[in-house]
Amino acid sequence: MVNGETTVAPEIREVVMRAVRELGYVPNAAARNLVTRRTHAVAVVVSDPPQGVLSDDPLFSTVVRAVSRELESAGKQVVLMLAESDRSRSRVEEYVAGGHVDGVMLVALHGADPLPAALARTGLPVASFNRTSAQDVPYVELDNAAGATLAVRHLLERGRRRIATITGPLDLFEARERLDGYRAALRDTGRRSIVALGDFTRASGAEAMRQLLEDDPALDAVFAANDLMAIGALRTLRQAGRRVPEDVAVVGFDDIEAAAYTVPALTSVRSPMADQATATVRLLLGLIEGGSREPVVMPNALVIREST
């Protein structure tokens, strides 16, 4: 009845609760966990190799803070785990399968990553921050394709005719979706796609921009699939003597804090990463309680600055 049992007679409940108050009784959390089969802990698993896409990403700390706040407000302990290798992934699988957590939130998954499917097989609730290759893992993602289309249409409205893109690593769903959105925006205009590969880092954006200028010196705009690559592209354009936006307009994706302080300030697709992280936690908490497994797709918006 200390646990809130409602079938106890009121007079008996009052006697017991008076004794509880007098004795200063505190429920044993470990014993309660044995009864409820709940640990009140959630594993947040970051599956990214060393020097992977998160190693240089300023939004990662935003995601972790939002996840921690939401889980703590729900009374859940946060267990942060890194899966950087086959060995560390095996340790994560063993830990989760051992019943130490009530559910798992996954972050930064590459397309071929076997971890989502392996964790789903444990039978515990699993939710992913972004889509995975595992069909049975619910997820929350941005509308990446629509955001990219929004960026490219903005460039078209600015009168740009030769619009290139710098992609992220194409084993990531969000990178492929942003490339799809770029191509969709050009499809009905008769303009050809001009594509260079990047890996979401500044250095790859700078190198891709050099390649694009060599391959097509007449290009007059570039959509980079994240802001870090766009910042690298701005550096290359400046070194090549190309004025932004007069000669080449540039749009990024994510709207990180630095986007407002580049020279010129960077037009970017705003990604509500904190909201996405919070929504992923809520999806997972709902799964733990037997709730909906429907994926969630979040909208984004274009922030126009001086680079276009």
mmCIF file of C-alpha atoms in Angstrom:
data_model
loop_
_atom_site.group_PDB
_atom_site.id
_atom_site.type_symbol
_atom_site.label_atom_id
_atom_site.label_comp_id
_atom_site.label_asym_id
_atom_site.label_seq_id
_atom_site.Cartn_x
_atom_site.Cartn_y
_atom_site.Cartn_z
ATOM 1 C CA MET A 1 0.000 0.000 0.000
ATOM 2 C CA VAL A 2 3.051 2.251 0.365
ATOM 3 C CA ASN A 3 3.350 1.842 -3.381
ATOM 4 C CA GLY A 4 -0.081 3.352 -3.968
ATOM 5 C CA GLU A 5 -2.237 0.212 -3.940
ATOM 6 C CA THR A 6 -5.881 1.311 -4.230
ATOM 7 C CA THR A 7 -7.584 -1.877 -3.003
ATOM 8 C CA VAL A 8 -6.690 -1.299 0.680
ATOM 9 C CA ALA A 9 -9.443 -0.111 3.028
ATOM 10 C CA PRO A 10 -9.132 3.609 3.905
ATOM 11 C CA GLU A 11 -8.871 3.018 7.668
ATOM 12 C CA ILE A 12 -6.042 0.496 7.204
ATOM 13 C CA ARG A 13 -4.273 2.827 4.773
ATOM 14 C CA GLU A 14 -4.383 5.648 7.342
ATOM 15 C CA VAL A 15 -2.858 3.428 10.053
ATOM 16 C CA VAL A 16 -0.043 2.302 7.758
ATOM 17 C CA MET A 17 0.714 5.781 6.421
ATOM 18 C CA ARG A 18 0.827 7.197 9.971
ATOM 19 C CA ALA A 19 3.413 4.543 10.849
ATOM 20 C CA VAL A 20 5.371 5.395 7.707
ATOM 21 C CA ARG A 21 5.495 9.064 8.698
ATOM 22 C CA GLU A 22 6.484 8.313 12.297
ATOM 23 C CA LEU A 23 9.235 5.870 11.348
ATOM 24 C CA GLY A 24 10.597 7.958 8.488
ATOM 25 C CA TYR A 25 10.300 4.994 6.132
ATOM 26 C CA VAL A 26 11.881 5.394 2.676
ATOM 27 C CA PRO A 27 10.905 2.836 -0.021
ATOM 28 C CA ASN A 28 13.772 0.620 -1.165
ATOM 29 C CA ALA A 29 14.361 1.580 -4.798
ATOM 30 C CA ALA A 30 16.259 -1.611 -5.614
ATOM 31 C CA ALA A 31 13.473 -3.796 -4.217
ATOM 32 C CA ARG A 32 10.859 -1.778 -6.084
ATOM 33 C CA ASN A 33 12.842 -2.203 -9.304
ATOM 34 C CA LEU A 34 12.801 -5.975 -8.799
ATOM 35 C CA VAL A 35 9.017 -5.902 -8.557
ATOM 36 C CA THR A 36 8.371 -3.470 -11.414
ATOM 37 C CA ARG A 37 11.198 -4.814 -13.578
ATOM 38 C CA ARG A 38 12.218 -1.206 -14.241
ATOM 39 C CA THR A 39 15.715 0.242 -13.771
ATOM 40 C CA HIS A 40 14.654 3.872 -14.382
ATOM 41 C CA ALA A 41 17.782 4.214 -16.515
ATOM 42 C CA VAL A 42 18.094 4.872 -20.253
ATOM 43 C CA ALA A 43 21.178 4.222 -22.376
ATOM 44 C CA VAL A 44 22.125 6.979 -24.828
ATOM 45 C CA VAL A 45 24.351 5.207 -27.352
ATOM 46 C CA VAL A 46 26.540 7.259 -29.672
ATOM 47 C CA SER A 47 27.532 5.016 -32.569
ATOM 48 C CA ASP A 48 30.224 6.942 -34.425
ATOM 49 C CA PRO A 49 33.818 5.960 -35.218
ATOM 50 C CA PRO A 50 36.731 8.059 -33.943
ATOM 51 C CA GLN A 51 37.028 11.156 -36.159
ATOM 52 C CA GLY A 52 33.484 10.438 -37.379
ATOM 53 C CA VAL A 53 30.817 12.983 -38.247
ATOM 54 C CA LEU A 54 30.336 14.046 -34.611
ATOM 55 C CA SER A 55 34.001 14.737 -33.898
ATOM 56 C CA ASP A 56 33.757 18.244 -35.374
ATOM 57 C CA ASP A 57 30.044 18.894 -34.953
ATOM 58 C CA PRO A 58 29.133 21.759 -32.582
ATOM 59 C CA LEU A 59 25.507 20.559 -32.499
ATOM 60 C CA PHE A 60 26.422 17.313 -30.735
ATOM 61 C CA SER A 61 26.673 19.035 -27.339
ATOM 62 C CA THR A 62 23.255 20.618 -27.992
ATOM 63 C CA VAL A 63 21.775 17.167 -28.569
ATOM 64 C CA VAL A 64 23.376 15.645 -25.457
ATOM 65 C CA ARG A 65 22.231 18.521 -23.220
ATOM 66 C CA ALA A 66 18.659 18.342 -24.527
ATOM 67 C CA VAL A 67 18.549 14.558 -24.055
ATOM 68 C CA SER A 68 19.950 14.762 -20.530
ATOM 69 C CA ARG A 69 17.491 17.482 -19.475
ATOM 70 C CA GLU A 70 14.483 15.603 -20.827
ATOM 71 C CA LEU A 71 15.466 12.280 -19.266
ATOM 72 C CA GLU A 72 16.295 13.836 -15.914
ATOM 73 C CA SER A 73 12.967 15.673 -15.857
ATOM 74 C CA ALA A 74 11.305 12.286 -16.413
ATOM 75 C CA GLY A 75 13.188 10.825 -13.438
ATOM 76 C CA LYS A 76 15.470 8.671 -15.592
ATOM 77 C CA GLN A 77 19.172 8.097 -15.075
ATOM 78 C CA VAL A 78 21.270 8.751 -18.198
ATOM 79 C CA VAL A 79 23.858 6.135 -19.171
ATOM 80 C CA LEU A 80 26.018 7.552 -21.983
ATOM 81 C CA MET A 81 27.760 4.846 -24.028
ATOM 82 C CA LEU A 82 30.132 5.166 -26.998
ATOM 83 C CA ALA A 83 30.145 2.548 -29.746
ATOM 84 C CA GLU A 84 33.248 3.371 -31.770
ATOM 85 C CA SER A 85 34.390 -0.131 -32.770
ATOM 86 C CA ASP A 86 33.201 -3.715 -33.067
ATOM 87 C CA ARG A 87 34.473 -4.386 -29.551
ATOM 88 C CA SER A 88 32.677 -1.410 -27.997
ATOM 89 C CA ARG A 89 29.480 -2.241 -29.896
ATOM 90 C CA SER A 90 29.583 -5.748 -28.439
ATOM 91 C CA ARG A 91 29.944 -4.282 -24.937
ATOM 92 C CA VAL A 92 26.921 -2.045 -25.551
ATOM 93 C CA GLU A 93 24.866 -5.035 -26.736
ATOM 94 C CA GLU A 94 25.856 -7.083 -23.679
ATOM 95 C CA TYR A 95 25.069 -4.236 -21.298
ATOM 96 C CA VAL A 96 21.640 -3.591 -22.795
ATOM 97 C CA ALA A 97 20.773 -7.295 -23.024
ATOM 98 C CA GLY A 98 21.768 -7.650 -19.358
ATOM 99 C CA GLY A 99 18.719 -5.655 -18.306
ATOM 100 C CA HIS A 100 20.580 -2.625 -16.934
ATOM 101 C CA VAL A 101 18.357 -0.075 -18.728
ATOM 102 C CA ASP A 102 14.706 0.315 -19.648
ATOM 103 C CA GLY A 103 15.397 1.518 -23.192
ATOM 104 C CA VAL A 104 17.971 2.840 -25.632
ATOM 105 C CA MET A 105 18.300 6.071 -27.590
ATOM 106 C CA LEU A 106 20.653 5.841 -30.575
ATOM 107 C CA VAL A 107 22.602 8.772 -32.027
ATOM 108 C CA ALA A 108 24.685 9.203 -35.220
ATOM 109 C CA LEU A 109 24.159 5.956 -37.062
ATOM 110 C CA HIS A 110 25.682 5.103 -40.421
ATOM 111 C CA GLY A 111 23.692 3.121 -42.953
ATOM 112 C CA ALA A 112 25.586 -0.142 -42.533
ATOM 113 C CA ASP A 113 25.742 0.005 -38.740
ATOM 114 C CA PRO A 114 24.549 -3.364 -37.350
ATOM 115 C CA LEU A 115 23.902 -1.971 -33.868
ATOM 116 C CA PRO A 116 20.256 -0.834 -34.289
ATOM 117 C CA ALA A 117 19.068 -4.264 -35.414
ATOM 118 C CA ALA A 118 21.130 -5.995 -32.736
ATOM 119 C CA LEU A 119 19.651 -3.832 -29.974
ATOM 120 C CA ALA A 120 16.142 -4.231 -31.356
ATOM 121 C CA ARG A 121 16.556 -8.000 -31.029
ATOM 122 C CA THR A 122 17.034 -7.630 -27.255
ATOM 123 C CA GLY A 123 13.325 -6.806 -27.008
ATOM 124 C CA LEU A 124 13.949 -3.527 -25.180
ATOM 125 C CA PRO A 125 12.440 -0.287 -26.537
ATOM 126 C CA VAL A 126 14.835 1.466 -28.922
ATOM 127 C CA ALA A 127 14.406 4.879 -30.560
ATOM 128 C CA SER A 128 16.824 6.627 -32.902
ATOM 129 C CA PHE A 129 17.833 10.231 -33.382
ATOM 130 C CA ASN A 130 17.622 10.047 -37.217
ATOM 131 C CA ARG A 131 16.578 7.137 -39.399
ATOM 132 C CA THR A 132 18.470 3.834 -39.397
ATOM 133 C CA SER A 133 18.685 0.842 -41.715
ATOM 134 C CA ALA A 134 16.759 -1.235 -39.161
ATOM 135 C CA GLN A 135 13.128 -1.151 -40.258
ATOM 136 C CA ASP A 136 11.797 -1.947 -36.782
ATOM 137 C CA VAL A 137 13.517 0.943 -34.963
ATOM 138 C CA PRO A 138 11.284 4.034 -34.590
ATOM 139 C CA TYR A 139 13.037 7.365 -35.186
ATOM 140 C CA VAL A 140 12.790 11.145 -35.204
ATOM 141 C CA GLU A 141 14.341 13.002 -38.115
ATOM 142 C CA LEU A 142 14.332 16.391 -39.782
ATOM 143 C CA ASP A 143 12.629 16.811 -43.132
ATOM 144 C CA ASN A 144 16.038 16.809 -44.790
ATOM 145 C CA ALA A 145 14.828 16.599 -48.385
ATOM 146 C CA ALA A 146 12.344 19.446 -47.943
ATOM 147 C CA GLY A 147 14.999 21.596 -46.264
ATOM 148 C CA ALA A 148 17.444 21.057 -49.129
ATOM 149 C CA THR A 149 14.729 21.814 -51.683
ATOM 150 C CA LEU A 150 13.938 25.012 -49.796
ATOM 151 C CA ALA A 151 17.595 26.077 -49.977
ATOM 152 C CA VAL A 152 17.974 25.384 -53.691
ATOM 153 C CA ARG A 153 14.704 27.084 -54.588
ATOM 154 C CA HIS A 154 15.941 30.156 -52.746
ATOM 155 C CA LEU A 155 19.050 30.148 -54.941
ATOM 156 C CA LEU A 156 16.894 29.754 -58.059
ATOM 157 C CA GLU A 157 14.767 32.700 -56.954
ATOM 158 C CA ARG A 158 17.975 34.717 -56.626
ATOM 159 C CA GLY A 159 18.581 34.070 -60.333
ATOM 160 C CA ARG A 160 21.362 31.498 -59.931
ATOM 161 C CA ARG A 161 21.731 29.179 -62.891
ATOM 162 C CA ARG A 162 24.622 26.794 -62.164
ATOM 163 C CA ILE A 163 23.964 25.480 -58.670
ATOM 164 C CA ALA A 164 26.304 22.855 -57.221
ATOM 165 C CA THR A 165 26.026 20.842 -54.020
ATOM 166 C CA ILE A 166 28.526 19.431 -51.548
ATOM 167 C CA THR A 167 27.081 16.287 -49.991
ATOM 168 C CA GLY A 168 27.681 14.691 -46.636
ATOM 169 C CA PRO A 169 28.823 11.048 -46.317
ATOM 170 C CA LEU A 170 26.291 9.083 -48.338
ATOM 171 C CA ASP A 171 26.115 6.195 -45.878
ATOM 172 C CA LEU A 172 24.087 8.589 -43.692
ATOM 173 C CA PHE A 173 20.375 8.832 -44.420
ATOM 174 C CA GLU A 174 20.304 12.586 -43.839
ATOM 175 C CA ALA A 175 23.081 13.153 -46.376
ATOM 176 C CA ARG A 176 21.267 11.109 -49.022
ATOM 177 C CA GLU A 177 17.982 12.865 -48.278
ATOM 178 C CA ARG A 178 19.585 16.308 -48.631
ATOM 179 C CA LEU A 179 21.049 15.254 -51.967
ATOM 180 C CA ASP A 180 17.602 14.031 -53.040
ATOM 181 C CA GLY A 181 16.107 17.391 -52.069
ATOM 182 C CA TYR A 182 18.751 19.253 -54.082
ATOM 183 C CA ARG A 183 18.069 17.136 -57.149
ATOM 184 C CA ALA A 184 14.304 17.471 -56.755
ATOM 185 C CA ALA A 185 14.563 21.268 -56.781
ATOM 186 C CA LEU A 186 16.548 21.229 -60.036
ATOM 187 C CA ARG A 187 14.569 18.475 -61.751
ATOM 188 C CA ASP A 188 11.843 20.714 -63.182
ATOM 189 C CA THR A 189 14.167 23.549 -64.193
ATOM 190 C CA GLY A 190 16.203 21.788 -66.874
ATOM 191 C CA ARG A 191 19.412 22.463 -64.911
ATOM 192 C CA ARG A 192 21.880 19.642 -64.353
ATOM 193 C CA SER A 193 23.104 18.456 -60.985
ATOM 194 C CA ILE A 194 26.694 19.382 -60.099
ATOM 195 C CA VAL A 195 27.806 17.212 -57.185
ATOM 196 C CA ALA A 196 30.947 16.992 -55.053
ATOM 197 C CA LEU A 197 31.339 14.623 -52.107
ATOM 198 C CA GLY A 198 32.140 15.798 -48.588
ATOM 199 C CA ASP A 199 32.071 14.264 -45.125
ATOM 200 C CA PHE A 200 30.420 17.034 -43.042
ATOM 201 C CA THR A 201 33.778 18.569 -42.016
ATOM 202 C CA ARG A 202 35.208 22.020 -42.826
ATOM 203 C CA ALA A 203 38.201 20.486 -44.577
ATOM 204 C CA SER A 204 36.018 18.385 -46.878
ATOM 205 C CA GLY A 205 33.925 21.440 -47.755
ATOM 206 C CA ALA A 206 37.032 23.413 -48.685
ATOM 207 C CA GLU A 207 38.394 20.570 -50.819
ATOM 208 C CA ALA A 208 35.042 19.915 -52.506
ATOM 209 C CA MET A 209 34.736 23.601 -53.359
ATOM 210 C CA ARG A 210 38.182 23.525 -54.999
ATOM 211 C CA GLN A 211 37.091 20.517 -57.043
ATOM 212 C CA LEU A 212 33.863 22.233 -58.101
ATOM 213 C CA LEU A 213 35.673 25.369 -59.250
ATOM 214 C CA GLU A 214 38.118 23.285 -61.278
ATOM 215 C CA ASP A 215 35.373 21.194 -62.870
ATOM 216 C CA ASP A 216 32.930 24.038 -63.539
ATOM 217 C CA PRO A 217 34.440 27.527 -63.219
ATOM 218 C CA ALA A 218 31.116 29.103 -64.291
ATOM 219 C CA LEU A 219 29.100 27.855 -61.322
ATOM 220 C CA ASP A 220 27.389 30.688 -59.473
ATOM 221 C CA ALA A 221 25.943 28.978 -56.369
ATOM 222 C CA VAL A 222 26.580 26.087 -54.009
ATOM 223 C CA PHE A 223 24.372 24.330 -51.474
ATOM 224 C CA ALA A 224 26.454 22.594 -48.812
ATOM 225 C CA ALA A 225 24.699 19.823 -46.888
ATOM 226 C CA ASN A 226 25.861 21.255 -43.556
ATOM 227 C CA ASP A 227 27.262 24.525 -42.260
ATOM 228 C CA LEU A 228 30.743 23.226 -41.489
ATOM 229 C CA MET A 229 31.255 22.322 -45.150
ATOM 230 C CA ALA A 230 29.739 25.658 -46.196
ATOM 231 C CA ILE A 231 32.278 27.454 -43.982
ATOM 232 C CA GLY A 232 35.070 25.473 -45.661
ATOM 233 C CA ALA A 233 33.624 26.409 -49.061
ATOM 234 C CA LEU A 234 33.619 30.109 -48.112
ATOM 235 C CA ARG A 235 37.328 29.892 -47.316
ATOM 236 C CA THR A 236 38.133 28.314 -50.690
ATOM 237 C CA LEU A 237 36.046 30.882 -52.561
ATOM 238 C CA ARG A 238 37.828 33.709 -50.757
ATOM 239 C CA GLN A 239 41.223 32.184 -51.612
ATOM 240 C CA ALA A 240 40.146 31.821 -55.261
ATOM 241 C CA GLY A 241 39.155 35.481 -55.448
ATOM 242 C CA ARG A 242 35.438 34.713 -55.828
ATOM 243 C CA ARG A 243 33.117 37.191 -54.159
ATOM 244 C CA VAL A 244 30.198 35.888 -52.070
ATOM 245 C CA PRO A 245 27.412 36.359 -53.013
ATOM 246 C CA GLU A 246 28.237 38.482 -56.078
ATOM 247 C CA ASP A 247 30.086 35.693 -57.913
ATOM 248 C CA VAL A 248 28.992 32.599 -55.983
ATOM 249 C CA ALA A 249 26.099 32.386 -53.523
ATOM 250 C CA VAL A 250 26.400 29.879 -50.661
ATOM 251 C CA VAL A 251 23.754 28.145 -48.514
ATOM 252 C CA GLY A 252 24.456 25.746 -45.652
ATOM 253 C CA PHE A 253 22.316 23.434 -43.528
ATOM 254 C CA ASP A 254 21.861 23.299 -39.710
ATOM 255 C CA ASP A 255 22.215 27.005 -38.822
ATOM 256 C CA ILE A 256 24.912 26.478 -36.213
ATOM 257 C CA GLU A 257 25.879 29.507 -34.116
ATOM 258 C CA ALA A 258 28.942 30.218 -36.284
ATOM 259 C CA ALA A 259 26.737 30.687 -39.377
ATOM 260 C CA ALA A 260 25.744 34.155 -38.212
ATOM 261 C CA TYR A 261 29.393 35.194 -37.763
ATOM 262 C CA THR A 262 31.011 34.086 -41.031
ATOM 263 C CA VAL A 263 32.033 36.745 -43.554
ATOM 264 C CA PRO A 264 29.609 37.160 -45.163
ATOM 265 C CA ALA A 265 27.039 35.749 -42.730
ATOM 266 C CA LEU A 266 25.805 32.377 -43.977
ATOM 267 C CA THR A 267 22.295 31.653 -45.228
ATOM 268 C CA SER A 268 21.336 28.285 -43.767
ATOM 269 C CA VAL A 269 18.501 25.814 -43.250
ATOM 270 C CA ARG A 270 17.732 25.881 -39.538
ATOM 271 C CA SER A 271 17.623 22.440 -37.916
ATOM 272 C CA PRO A 272 15.849 22.351 -34.530
ATOM 273 C CA MET A 273 18.298 19.816 -33.096
ATOM 274 C CA ALA A 274 17.335 20.361 -29.461
ATOM 275 C CA ASP A 275 13.665 19.858 -30.336
ATOM 276 C CA GLN A 276 14.558 16.744 -32.329
ATOM 277 C CA ALA A 277 16.517 15.340 -29.379
ATOM 278 C CA THR A 278 13.652 16.076 -26.994
ATOM 279 C CA ALA A 279 11.162 14.450 -29.369
ATOM 280 C CA THR A 280 13.363 11.337 -29.597
ATOM 281 C CA VAL A 281 13.448 11.020 -25.812
ATOM 282 C CA ARG A 282 9.669 11.393 -25.647
ATOM 283 C CA LEU A 283 9.253 8.774 -28.365
ATOM 284 C CA LEU A 284 11.443 6.379 -26.362
ATOM 285 C CA LEU A 285 9.635 7.064 -23.086
ATOM 286 C CA GLY A 286 6.361 6.391 -24.879
ATOM 287 C CA LEU A 287 7.728 3.107 -26.215
ATOM 288 C CA ILE A 288 8.738 2.084 -22.697
ATOM 289 C CA GLU A 289 5.102 2.571 -21.671
ATOM 290 C CA GLY A 290 3.817 0.682 -24.728
ATOM 291 C CA GLY A 291 3.053 3.741 -26.842
ATOM 292 C CA SER A 292 3.196 4.526 -30.568
ATOM 293 C CA ARG A 293 6.056 3.352 -32.780
ATOM 294 C CA GLU A 294 5.292 5.861 -35.543
ATOM 295 C CA PRO A 295 8.345 7.814 -36.745
ATOM 296 C CA VAL A 296 8.353 11.590 -36.318
ATOM 297 C CA VAL A 297 9.462 14.002 -39.072
ATOM 298 C CA MET A 298 10.195 17.576 -37.984
ATOM 299 C CA PRO A 299 10.011 20.672 -40.216
ATOM 300 C CA ASN A 300 12.791 23.196 -40.733
ATOM 301 C CA ALA A 301 13.075 26.769 -42.018
ATOM 302 C CA LEU A 302 15.468 28.849 -44.122
ATOM 303 C CA VAL A 303 17.389 31.658 -42.410
ATOM 304 C CA ILE A 304 18.445 34.175 -45.072
ATOM 305 C CA ARG A 305 21.675 36.117 -44.529
ATOM 306 C CA GLU A 306 24.288 37.916 -46.619
ATOM 307 C CA SER A 307 25.825 34.878 -48.377
ATOM 308 C CA THR A 308 22.916 34.776 -50.876
#
